[in-house]
PDB file of C-alpha atoms and ligand atoms in Angstrom:
ATOM      1  CA  MET S 270      -0.453  -0.172  -0.132  1.00  0.00           C
ATOM      2  CA  LYS S 271       1.283   3.664  -0.719  1.00  0.00           C
ATOM      3  CA  LEU S 272       1.714   5.782   1.996  1.00  0.00           C
ATOM      4  CA  GLN S 273       0.579   9.215   1.839  1.00  0.00           C
ATOM      5  CA  LYS S 274       2.940  11.726   2.877  1.00  0.00           C
ATOM      6  CA  THR S 275       2.388  14.149   5.587  1.00  0.00           C
ATOM      7  CA  LEU S 276       4.145  16.873   6.946  1.00  0.00           C
ATOM      8  CA  THR S 277       3.757  19.223  10.323  1.00  0.00           C
ATOM      9  CA  ILE S 278       5.331  22.694  10.857  1.00  0.00           C
ATOM     10  CA  ALA S 279       4.185  23.438  14.344  1.00  0.00           C
ATOM     11  CA  GLY S 280       5.848  23.726  17.597  1.00  0.00           C
ATOM     12  CA  THR S 281       7.218  20.963  19.678  1.00  0.00           C
ATOM     13  CA  ASP S 282       5.419  20.272  23.095  1.00  0.00           C
ATOM     14  CA  VAL S 283       8.310  18.537  25.376  1.00  0.00           C
ATOM     15  CA  SER S 284       5.271  16.664  27.143  1.00  0.00           C
ATOM     16  CA  GLY S 285       3.788  15.101  24.362  1.00  0.00           C
ATOM     17  CA  GLY S 286       0.058  15.905  24.565  1.00  0.00           C
ATOM     18  CA  ALA S 287       0.123  18.702  22.096  1.00  0.00           C
ATOM     19  CA  GLY S 288       2.308  20.376  19.010  1.00  0.00           C
ATOM     20  CA  ILE S 289       4.987  18.204  17.093  1.00  0.00           C
ATOM     21  CA  ALA S 290       4.215  14.800  18.926  1.00  0.00           C
ATOM     22  CA  ALA S 291       0.293  14.943  18.552  1.00  0.00           C
ATOM     23  CA  ASP S 292       0.464  15.906  15.122  1.00  0.00           C
ATOM     24  CA  LEU S 293       3.057  12.615  14.414  1.00  0.00           C
ATOM     25  CA  LYS S 294       1.176  10.524  16.493  1.00  0.00           C
ATOM     26  CA  THR S 295      -2.169  11.130  14.698  1.00  0.00           C
ATOM     27  CA  PHE S 296      -0.663  10.646  11.302  1.00  0.00           C
ATOM     28  CA  GLN S 297       0.562   7.512  12.588  1.00  0.00           C
ATOM     29  CA  GLU S 298      -2.867   6.525  13.685  1.00  0.00           C
ATOM     30  CA  HIS S 299      -4.028   7.391  10.503  1.00  0.00           C
ATOM     31  CA  GLU S 300      -1.509   5.262   8.733  1.00  0.00           C
ATOM     32  CA  THR S 301       0.430   8.365   7.074  1.00  0.00           C
ATOM     33  CA  TYR S 302       4.487   8.821   7.129  1.00  0.00           C
ATOM     34  CA  GLY S 303       4.339  11.662   9.087  1.00  0.00           C
ATOM     35  CA  MET S 304       7.493  14.851   8.938  1.00  0.00           C
ATOM     36  CA  SER S 305       8.391  17.452  11.093  1.00  0.00           C
ATOM     37  CA  VAL S 306       9.318  20.612  11.196  1.00  0.00           C
ATOM     38  CA  ILE S 307      10.104  22.211  14.711  1.00  0.00           C
ATOM     39  CA  VAL S 308       9.625  25.915  14.478  1.00  0.00           C
ATOM     40  CA  THR S 309       9.417  26.037  18.296  1.00  0.00           C
ATOM     41  CA  THR S 310       9.871  24.499  21.401  1.00  0.00           C
ATOM     42  CA  VAL S 311       7.500  24.685  24.399  1.00  0.00           C
ATOM     43  CA  THR S 312       8.924  23.633  27.549  1.00  0.00           C
ATOM     44  CA  MET S 313       7.230  23.833  30.941  1.00  0.00           C
ATOM     45  CA  ASP S 314       8.137  24.740  34.791  1.00  0.00           C
ATOM     46  CA  PRO S 315       7.564  21.114  36.507  1.00  0.00           C
ATOM     47  CA  GLU S 316       6.577  23.059  39.507  1.00  0.00           C
ATOM     48  CA  THR S 317       4.176  25.786  37.662  1.00  0.00           C
ATOM     49  CA  TRP S 318       3.342  24.177  34.437  1.00  0.00           C
ATOM     50  CA  SER S 319       3.666  27.465  32.958  1.00  0.00           C
ATOM     51  CA  HIS S 320       4.938  27.635  29.200  1.00  0.00           C
ATOM     52  CA  ARG S 321       8.319  29.517  28.112  1.00  0.00           C
ATOM     53  CA  VAL S 322       8.377  29.292  24.108  1.00  0.00           C
ATOM     54  CA  PHE S 323      11.648  28.581  22.299  1.00  0.00           C
ATOM     55  CA  PRO S 324      11.809  29.690  18.693  1.00  0.00           C
ATOM     56  CA  THR S 325      13.909  27.887  16.080  1.00  0.00           C
ATOM     57  CA  ALA S 326      16.822  29.988  14.676  1.00  0.00           C
ATOM     58  CA  LEU S 327      15.498  30.795  10.982  1.00  0.00           C
ATOM     59  CA  GLU S 328      18.614  29.006   9.694  1.00  0.00           C
ATOM     60  CA  VAL S 329      17.192  25.655  11.154  1.00  0.00           C
ATOM     61  CA  VAL S 330      13.957  26.402  10.167  1.00  0.00           C
ATOM     62  CA  ASP S 331      15.347  26.915   6.603  1.00  0.00           C
ATOM     63  CA  SER S 332      17.096  23.694   6.635  1.00  0.00           C
ATOM     64  CA  GLN S 333      14.602  21.600   7.954  1.00  0.00           C
ATOM     65  CA  LEU S 334      12.140  22.750   5.310  1.00  0.00           C
ATOM     66  CA  GLU S 335      14.442  22.504   2.537  1.00  0.00           C
ATOM     67  CA  THR S 336      14.990  18.688   3.613  1.00  0.00           C
ATOM     68  CA  ALA S 337      10.880  17.648   3.981  1.00  0.00           C
ATOM     69  CA  LEU S 338       9.914  19.465   0.966  1.00  0.00           C
ATOM     70  CA  SER S 339      12.907  16.894  -1.076  1.00  0.00           C
ATOM     71  CA  ILE S 340      10.507  14.323   0.220  1.00  0.00           C
ATOM     72  CA  SER S 341       7.427  15.731  -1.563  1.00  0.00           C
ATOM     73  CA  PRO S 342       4.709  16.311   1.259  1.00  0.00           C
ATOM     74  CA  ASP S 343       0.924  15.116   0.214  1.00  0.00           C
ATOM     75  CA  ALA S 344      -0.842  17.556   2.758  1.00  0.00           C
ATOM     76  CA  ILE S 345       1.128  20.256   4.912  1.00  0.00           C
ATOM     77  CA  LYS S 346      -0.513  21.496   8.083  1.00  0.00           C
ATOM     78  CA  THR S 347       0.915  24.491  10.274  1.00  0.00           C
ATOM     79  CA  GLY S 348       0.266  24.356  14.101  1.00  0.00           C
ATOM     80  CA  MET S 349       1.995  27.332  16.960  1.00  0.00           C
ATOM     81  CA  LEU S 350       4.420  29.336  14.346  1.00  0.00           C
ATOM     82  CA  PRO S 351       6.532  32.008  16.839  1.00  0.00           C
ATOM     83  CA  SER S 352       6.418  34.858  14.136  1.00  0.00           C
ATOM     84  CA  GLU S 353       5.892  36.355  10.817  1.00  0.00           C
ATOM     85  CA  GLU S 354       8.855  34.830   9.158  1.00  0.00           C
ATOM     86  CA  VAL S 355       8.151  31.864   9.816  1.00  0.00           C
ATOM     87  CA  ILE S 356       4.463  32.177   8.962  1.00  0.00           C
ATOM     88  CA  GLU S 357       5.945  33.413   5.627  1.00  0.00           C
ATOM     89  CA  LYS S 358       7.917  30.977   5.381  1.00  0.00           C
ATOM     90  CA  ALA S 359       5.324  28.089   5.842  1.00  0.00           C
ATOM     91  CA  LYS S 360       3.621  29.957   3.207  1.00  0.00           C
ATOM     92  CA  GLU S 361       6.117  29.286   0.955  1.00  0.00           C
ATOM     93  CA  ALA S 362       6.926  26.123   1.608  1.00  0.00           C
ATOM     94  CA  PHE S 363       3.625  24.934   0.781  1.00  0.00           C
ATOM     95  CA  LEU S 364       3.236  26.516  -2.511  1.00  0.00           C
ATOM     96  CA  ASN S 365       7.147  25.303  -3.540  1.00  0.00           C
ATOM     97  CA  SER S 366       5.673  21.990  -2.775  1.00  0.00           C
ATOM     98  CA  ASP S 367       3.185  19.508  -4.418  1.00  0.00           C
ATOM     99  CA  ALA S 368       1.315  19.022  -1.883  1.00  0.00           C
ATOM    100  CA  GLU S 369      -2.977  19.433  -2.440  1.00  0.00           C
ATOM    101  CA  SER S 370      -3.991  20.763   1.119  1.00  0.00           C
ATOM    102  CA  PHE S 371      -2.684  23.167   3.291  1.00  0.00           C
ATOM    103  CA  VAL S 372      -4.270  22.968   6.756  1.00  0.00           C
ATOM    104  CA  ILE S 373      -3.877  26.081   9.121  1.00  0.00           C
ATOM    105  CA  ASP S 374      -4.465  25.665  12.747  1.00  0.00           C
ATOM    106  CA  PRO S 375      -4.446  29.397  14.121  1.00  0.00           C
ATOM    107  CA  VAL S 376      -2.953  28.847  17.143  1.00  0.00           C
ATOM    108  CA  MET S 377      -2.237  31.721  19.050  1.00  0.00           C
ATOM    109  CA  VAL S 378      -2.228  30.794  23.041  1.00  0.00           C
ATOM    110  CA  CYS S 379      -1.713  27.303  24.804  1.00  0.00           C
ATOM    111  CA  LYS S 380      -5.068  26.086  26.835  1.00  0.00           C
ATOM    112  CA  GLY S 381      -4.384  28.146  30.366  1.00  0.00           C
ATOM    113  CA  ASP S 382      -2.640  31.051  28.889  1.00  0.00           C
ATOM    114  CA  ASP S 383      -4.623  33.886  27.919  1.00  0.00           C
ATOM    115  CA  GLU S 384      -2.211  36.236  25.920  1.00  0.00           C
ATOM    116  CA  VAL S 385      -1.717  35.971  22.174  1.00  0.00           C
ATOM    117  CA  LEU S 386       1.553  34.576  21.338  1.00  0.00           C
ATOM    118  CA  ASN S 387       2.081  38.392  19.634  1.00  0.00           C
ATOM    119  CA  PRO S 388      -0.567  40.150  18.074  1.00  0.00           C
ATOM    120  CA  GLY S 389       1.362  40.585  14.785  1.00  0.00           C
ATOM    121  CA  LEU S 390       1.248  37.280  13.805  1.00  0.00           C
ATOM    122  CA  VAL S 391      -2.537  37.216  13.774  1.00  0.00           C
ATOM    123  CA  ASP S 392      -2.067  39.871  10.608  1.00  0.00           C
ATOM    124  CA  ALA S 393       0.679  37.344   9.247  1.00  0.00           C
ATOM    125  CA  MET S 394      -1.960  34.647   9.372  1.00  0.00           C
ATOM    126  CA  ILE S 395      -4.537  36.662   8.084  1.00  0.00           C
ATOM    127  CA  GLU S 396      -2.453  37.955   5.245  1.00  0.00           C
ATOM    128  CA  HIS S 397      -0.006  34.483   4.255  1.00  0.00           C
ATOM    129  CA  LEU S 398      -2.363  31.762   5.378  1.00  0.00           C
ATOM    130  CA  LEU S 399      -6.063  32.053   4.998  1.00  0.00           C
ATOM    131  CA  PRO S 400      -5.238  33.328   0.958  1.00  0.00           C
ATOM    132  CA  HIS S 401      -3.744  29.217   0.547  1.00  0.00           C
ATOM    133  CA  ALA S 402      -5.603  27.085   3.010  1.00  0.00           C
ATOM    134  CA  THR S 403      -7.823  24.197   1.782  1.00  0.00           C
ATOM    135  CA  ILE S 404      -9.239  24.337   5.814  1.00  0.00           C
ATOM    136  CA  VAL S 405      -8.682  26.567   8.826  1.00  0.00           C
ATOM    137  CA  THR S 406      -9.379  24.794  11.613  1.00  0.00           C
ATOM    138  CA  PRO S 407      -9.530  28.340  14.395  1.00  0.00           C
ATOM    139  CA  ASN S 408     -11.022  27.749  17.878  1.00  0.00           C
ATOM    140  CA  LEU S 409     -13.735  30.303  19.113  1.00  0.00           C
ATOM    141  CA  VAL S 410     -11.534  32.699  20.430  1.00  0.00           C
ATOM    142  CA  GLU S 411      -8.638  32.397  17.301  1.00  0.00           C
ATOM    143  CA  ALA S 412     -12.373  33.116  15.500  1.00  0.00           C
ATOM    144  CA  GLY S 413     -12.772  35.850  17.005  1.00  0.00           C
ATOM    145  CA  HIS S 414      -8.998  37.285  17.057  1.00  0.00           C
ATOM    146  CA  LEU S 415      -9.401  36.217  13.061  1.00  0.00           C
ATOM    147  CA  THR S 416     -12.044  38.230  12.147  1.00  0.00           C
ATOM    148  CA  ARG S 417     -11.514  41.104  14.816  1.00  0.00           C
ATOM    149  CA  ARG S 418     -14.490  40.787  16.638  1.00  0.00           C
ATOM    150  CA  ARG S 419     -15.391  39.501  20.169  1.00  0.00           C
ATOM    151  CA  THR S 420     -15.348  35.942  21.124  1.00  0.00           C
ATOM    152  CA  PRO S 421     -18.228  34.139  19.328  1.00  0.00           C
ATOM    153  CA  LYS S 422     -20.760  32.680  21.604  1.00  0.00           C
ATOM    154  CA  THR S 423     -24.002  32.246  19.750  1.00  0.00           C
ATOM    155  CA  LEU S 424     -24.318  29.947  16.658  1.00  0.00           C
ATOM    156  CA  GLU S 425     -25.337  33.209  14.624  1.00  0.00           C
ATOM    157  CA  GLU S 426     -21.812  34.943  15.902  1.00  0.00           C
ATOM    158  CA  VAL S 427     -19.919  31.981  14.782  1.00  0.00           C
ATOM    159  CA  LYS S 428     -21.676  31.479  11.031  1.00  0.00           C
ATOM    160  CA  GLU S 429     -20.810  35.427  10.915  1.00  0.00           C
ATOM    161  CA  CYS S 430     -16.923  34.816  11.289  1.00  0.00           C
ATOM    162  CA  ALA S 431     -17.048  31.409   9.584  1.00  0.00           C
ATOM    163  CA  LYS S 432     -18.016  34.130   6.620  1.00  0.00           C
ATOM    164  CA  GLU S 433     -15.479  36.243   7.016  1.00  0.00           C
ATOM    165  CA  ILE S 434     -12.388  33.778   7.302  1.00  0.00           C
ATOM    166  CA  VAL S 435     -13.316  32.116   4.100  1.00  0.00           C
ATOM    167  CA  LYS S 436     -13.791  35.854   2.777  1.00  0.00           C
ATOM    168  CA  GLN S 437      -9.986  36.055   4.094  1.00  0.00           C
ATOM    169  CA  GLY S 438      -9.186  33.421   1.266  1.00  0.00           C
ATOM    170  CA  ALA S 439      -9.985  29.796   3.067  1.00  0.00           C
ATOM    171  CA  LYS S 440     -11.350  27.987   0.939  1.00  0.00           C
ATOM    172  CA  ASN S 441     -12.973  25.833   3.971  1.00  0.00           C
ATOM    173  CA  VAL S 442     -13.106  26.829   7.773  1.00  0.00           C
ATOM    174  CA  VAL S 443     -14.362  24.753  10.445  1.00  0.00           C
ATOM    175  CA  ILE S 444     -14.690  26.834  13.818  1.00  0.00           C
ATOM    176  CA  LYS S 445     -14.248  24.725  16.930  1.00  0.00           C
ATOM    177  CA  GLY S 446     -17.499  25.592  19.226  1.00  0.00           C
ATOM    178  CA  GLY S 447     -16.455  22.196  21.048  1.00  0.00           C
ATOM    179  CA  THR S 448     -18.408  23.034  24.436  1.00  0.00           C
ATOM    180  CA  GLY S 449     -18.352  26.611  24.310  1.00  0.00           C
ATOM    181  CA  ILE S 450     -21.900  27.537  22.201  1.00  0.00           C
ATOM    182  CA  GLU S 451     -24.912  27.371  24.128  1.00  0.00           C
ATOM    183  CA  GLY S 452     -26.980  24.706  24.181  1.00  0.00           C
ATOM    184  CA  ASP S 453     -26.148  20.769  25.667  1.00  0.00           C
ATOM    185  CA  LYS S 454     -24.415  19.401  22.272  1.00  0.00           C
ATOM    186  CA  ALA S 455     -20.517  19.934  21.091  1.00  0.00           C
ATOM    187  CA  ILE S 456     -20.429  21.643  17.609  1.00  0.00           C
ATOM    188  CA  ASP S 457     -18.507  22.514  15.501  1.00  0.00           C
ATOM    189  CA  VAL S 458     -19.438  24.883  12.335  1.00  0.00           C
ATOM    190  CA  TYR S 459     -18.277  23.642   9.097  1.00  0.00           C
ATOM    191  CA  TYR S 460     -18.437  26.676   6.075  1.00  0.00           C
ATOM    192  CA  ASP S 461     -17.123  25.659   2.848  1.00  0.00           C
ATOM    193  CA  GLY S 462     -18.601  29.163   0.836  1.00  0.00           C
ATOM    194  CA  GLU S 463     -21.856  28.048  -0.008  1.00  0.00           C
ATOM    195  CA  ALA S 464     -23.040  26.383   3.051  1.00  0.00           C
ATOM    196  CA  PHE S 465     -22.656  25.878   6.858  1.00  0.00           C
ATOM    197  CA  HIS S 466     -22.990  21.846   8.071  1.00  0.00           C
ATOM    198  CA  LEU S 467     -23.138  21.353  12.221  1.00  0.00           C
ATOM    199  CA  LEU S 468     -21.250  18.482  13.097  1.00  0.00           C
ATOM    200  CA  THR S 469     -22.206  17.611  16.507  1.00  0.00           C
ATOM    201  CA  THR S 470     -21.401  14.773  19.329  1.00  0.00           C
ATOM    202  CA  GLU S 471     -22.464  14.414  22.821  1.00  0.00           C
ATOM    203  CA  LYS S 472     -20.812  17.042  25.618  1.00  0.00           C
ATOM    204  CA  ILE S 473     -18.417  14.694  27.193  1.00  0.00           C
ATOM    205  CA  ASP S 474     -16.375  14.688  30.249  1.00  0.00           C
ATOM    206  CA  ALA S 475     -13.081  17.008  28.370  1.00  0.00           C
ATOM    207  CA  SER S 476     -11.119  17.660  31.824  1.00  0.00           C
ATOM    208  CA  TYR S 477      -8.215  15.949  30.061  1.00  0.00           C
ATOM    209  CA  ASN S 478      -8.112  17.904  27.049  1.00  0.00           C
ATOM    210  CA  HIS S 479      -4.246  18.824  26.093  1.00  0.00           C
ATOM    211  CA  GLY S 480      -3.656  18.454  23.044  1.00  0.00           C
ATOM    212  CA  ALA S 481      -7.058  18.162  21.083  1.00  0.00           C
ATOM    213  CA  GLY S 482      -6.855  21.191  18.753  1.00  0.00           C
ATOM    214  CA  CYS S 483      -3.561  19.642  17.142  1.00  0.00           C
ATOM    215  CA  THR S 484      -4.607  16.360  17.078  1.00  0.00           C
ATOM    216  CA  PHE S 485      -7.970  17.660  15.247  1.00  0.00           C
ATOM    217  CA  ALA S 486      -5.913  19.370  12.620  1.00  0.00           C
ATOM    218  CA  ALA S 487      -3.535  16.721  12.137  1.00  0.00           C
ATOM    219  CA  ALA S 488      -6.337  14.067  11.894  1.00  0.00           C
ATOM    220  CA  ILE S 489      -7.753  16.444   9.088  1.00  0.00           C
ATOM    221  CA  THR S 490      -4.489  16.703   7.535  1.00  0.00           C
ATOM    222  CA  ALA S 491      -4.089  12.802   7.391  1.00  0.00           C
ATOM    223  CA  ASN S 492      -7.371  12.058   5.774  1.00  0.00           C
ATOM    224  CA  LEU S 493      -7.305  14.833   3.202  1.00  0.00           C
ATOM    225  CA  ALA S 494      -3.933  13.459   2.257  1.00  0.00           C
ATOM    226  CA  LYS S 495      -5.828   9.893   1.789  1.00  0.00           C
ATOM    227  CA  GLY S 496      -8.117  12.004  -0.611  1.00  0.00           C
ATOM    228  CA  GLU S 497     -11.121  12.307   1.649  1.00  0.00           C
ATOM    229  CA  ALA S 498     -12.955  15.508   0.585  1.00  0.00           C
ATOM    230  CA  PRO S 499     -12.505  18.347   2.988  1.00  0.00           C
ATOM    231  CA  LEU S 500     -16.256  18.162   4.866  1.00  0.00           C
ATOM    232  CA  GLU S 501     -15.560  14.193   5.506  1.00  0.00           C
ATOM    233  CA  ALA S 502     -12.071  14.730   6.625  1.00  0.00           C
ATOM    234  CA  VAL S 503     -13.433  17.136   9.217  1.00  0.00           C
ATOM    235  CA  GLN S 504     -15.892  14.579  10.199  1.00  0.00           C
ATOM    236  CA  SER S 505     -13.920  11.586  10.874  1.00  0.00           C
ATOM    237  CA  ALA S 506     -11.531  13.766  12.596  1.00  0.00           C
ATOM    238  CA  LYS S 507     -14.401  14.791  14.570  1.00  0.00           C
ATOM    239  CA  ALA S 508     -15.111  11.341  15.524  1.00  0.00           C
ATOM    240  CA  PHE S 509     -11.182  10.669  16.579  1.00  0.00           C
ATOM    241  CA  VAL S 510     -10.543  13.369  18.442  1.00  0.00           C
ATOM    242  CA  THR S 511     -13.801  13.319  20.718  1.00  0.00           C
ATOM    243  CA  SER S 512     -12.713   9.437  21.134  1.00  0.00           C
ATOM    244  CA  ALA S 513      -9.363  10.871  22.087  1.00  0.00           C
ATOM    245  CA  ILE S 514     -10.876  13.195  24.880  1.00  0.00           C
ATOM    246  CA  LYS S 515     -13.252  11.145  25.626  1.00  0.00           C
ATOM    247  CA  ASN S 516     -10.294   8.588  26.688  1.00  0.00           C
ATOM    248  CA  GLY S 517      -7.918  11.516  28.011  1.00  0.00           C
ATOM    249  CA  TRP S 518      -5.760  10.365  30.914  1.00  0.00           C
ATOM    250  CA  ARG S 519      -4.070  12.503  33.768  1.00  0.00           C
ATOM    251  CA  LEU S 520      -0.349  13.362  32.539  1.00  0.00           C
ATOM    252  CA  ASN S 521       0.777  14.465  36.111  1.00  0.00           C
ATOM    253  CA  GLU S 522      -0.780  17.245  38.860  1.00  0.00           C
ATOM    254  CA  HIS S 523      -0.532  20.092  36.177  1.00  0.00           C
ATOM    255  CA  VAL S 524      -2.638  18.686  33.119  1.00  0.00           C
ATOM    256  CA  GLY S 525      -4.247  16.008  31.126  1.00  0.00           C
ATOM    257  CA  VAL S 526      -3.708  15.061  27.938  1.00  0.00           C
ATOM    258  CA  VAL S 527      -6.146  13.197  25.013  1.00  0.00           C
ATOM    259  CA  ARG S 528      -5.206   9.520  24.337  1.00  0.00           C
ATOM    260  CA  HIS S 529      -4.323  10.159  20.220  1.00  0.00           C
ATOM    261  CA  GLY S 530      -4.895   6.310  19.534  1.00  0.00           C
ATOM    262  CA  ALA S 531      -8.002   5.932  21.501  1.00  0.00           C
ATOM    263  CA  ALA S 532     -10.440   5.597  18.147  1.00  0.00           C
ATOM    264  CA  ASN S 533      -8.599   2.449  16.819  1.00  0.00           C
ATOM    265  CA  THR S 534      -7.954   1.210  20.022  1.00  0.00           C
ATOM    266  CA  VAL S 535     -11.449   2.053  22.021  1.00  0.00           C
ATOM    267  CA  GLU S 536     -14.168   3.034  20.460  1.00  0.00           C
ATOM    268  CA  GLU S 537     -15.238   4.853  18.128  1.00  0.00           C
ATOM    269  CA  ILE S 538     -17.899   7.935  18.199  1.00  0.00           C
ATOM    270  CA  GLU S 539     -20.779   9.160  16.192  1.00  0.00           C
ATOM    271  CA  VAL S 540     -20.897  12.412  15.010  1.00  0.00           C
ATOM    272  CA  THR S 541     -24.382  13.753  13.043  1.00  0.00           C
ATOM    273  CA  GLU S 542     -23.879  15.938  10.437  1.00  0.00           C
ATOM    274  CA  GLU S 543     -26.990  18.187   9.327  1.00  0.00           C
ATOM    275  CA  LYS S 544     -26.796  20.885   6.928  1.00  0.00           C
ATOM    276  CA  ILE S 545     -28.503  24.148   8.392  1.00  0.00           C
TER     277      ILE S 545
HETATM  278  O1  PXL B 610      -2.301  23.365  22.157  1.00  0.00           O
HETATM  279  C1  PXL B 610      -1.499  24.320  21.709  1.00  0.00           C
HETATM  280  C2  PXL B 610      -0.466  24.532  21.249  1.00  0.00           C
HETATM  281  C3  PXL B 610       0.209  23.878  20.431  1.00  0.00           C
HETATM  282  N1  PXL B 610       1.495  23.498  20.020  1.00  0.00           N
HETATM  283  C4  PXL B 610       2.223  23.639  21.115  1.00  0.00           C
HETATM  284  C5  PXL B 610       1.556  23.705  22.047  1.00  0.00           C
HETATM  285  C6  PXL B 610       0.638  23.976  22.587  1.00  0.00           C
HETATM  286  C7  PXL B 610       0.151  24.305  23.869  1.00  0.00           C
HETATM  287  O2  PXL B 610       0.898  23.657  24.997  1.00  0.00           O
HETATM  288  O3  PXL B 610       2.702  23.567  23.305  1.00  0.00           O
HETATM  289  C8  PXL B 610       3.820  23.185  20.198  1.00  0.00           C
END
């Protein structure tokens, strides 16, 4: 069987729940061949778990990208990008590759930290990444930043943000409402410029969910590389990540992480899809 090649351009979370570790585990669970370009290193203080972010030297980013592109990835995903320069390099990498899919996870903060990494990054994402994105996967806070609005809370506000993100050039967007949209379901809103689709699961206990966003976007990337259409790729990724969250586990006294392999070892989750 020919393996599809998936590349993540992202940060490494040394604790293994999010970032490159989550991406590579998820690529593996989807039977794609994972590759990585590490553009940031995130470490955690063992006492307080506060994060420190160390950007990779640009020369090292360039050298990694040169290697990764020489192996012709079929799909590329971005995660935590530490600077405007690296955002531009990620764009150039996609444009200089033969990859057909470019999945943008617009990471702006780590869970638990409220500060946007750097406000200039949002402008750079809008200018350089959205116009080339096959799919963008913001959470509610990120959707607010990408559209210069307040964080959406209602379905109507989420739909307005989705329209705006597609207007900025993204082919598709899925806004991760999770448990943050009013109501008793966990809803993500998918928009392809023509129709809205609600992807719904039961609300589950999400206490141990570090790494969920990265895992979701990596699963979408792998599904696209394997030839799934964008909506189908997102729907199966939602089942995958919901299972990973449901089976999340306590890593230490500070953090609980998703179980990246749960969908393939524990159980299937049902996701309903409804056009609205
Ligand atoms: O979950 C966002 C995220 C993405 N990438 C890296 C991270 C985090 C949060 O900790 O460390 C590398």
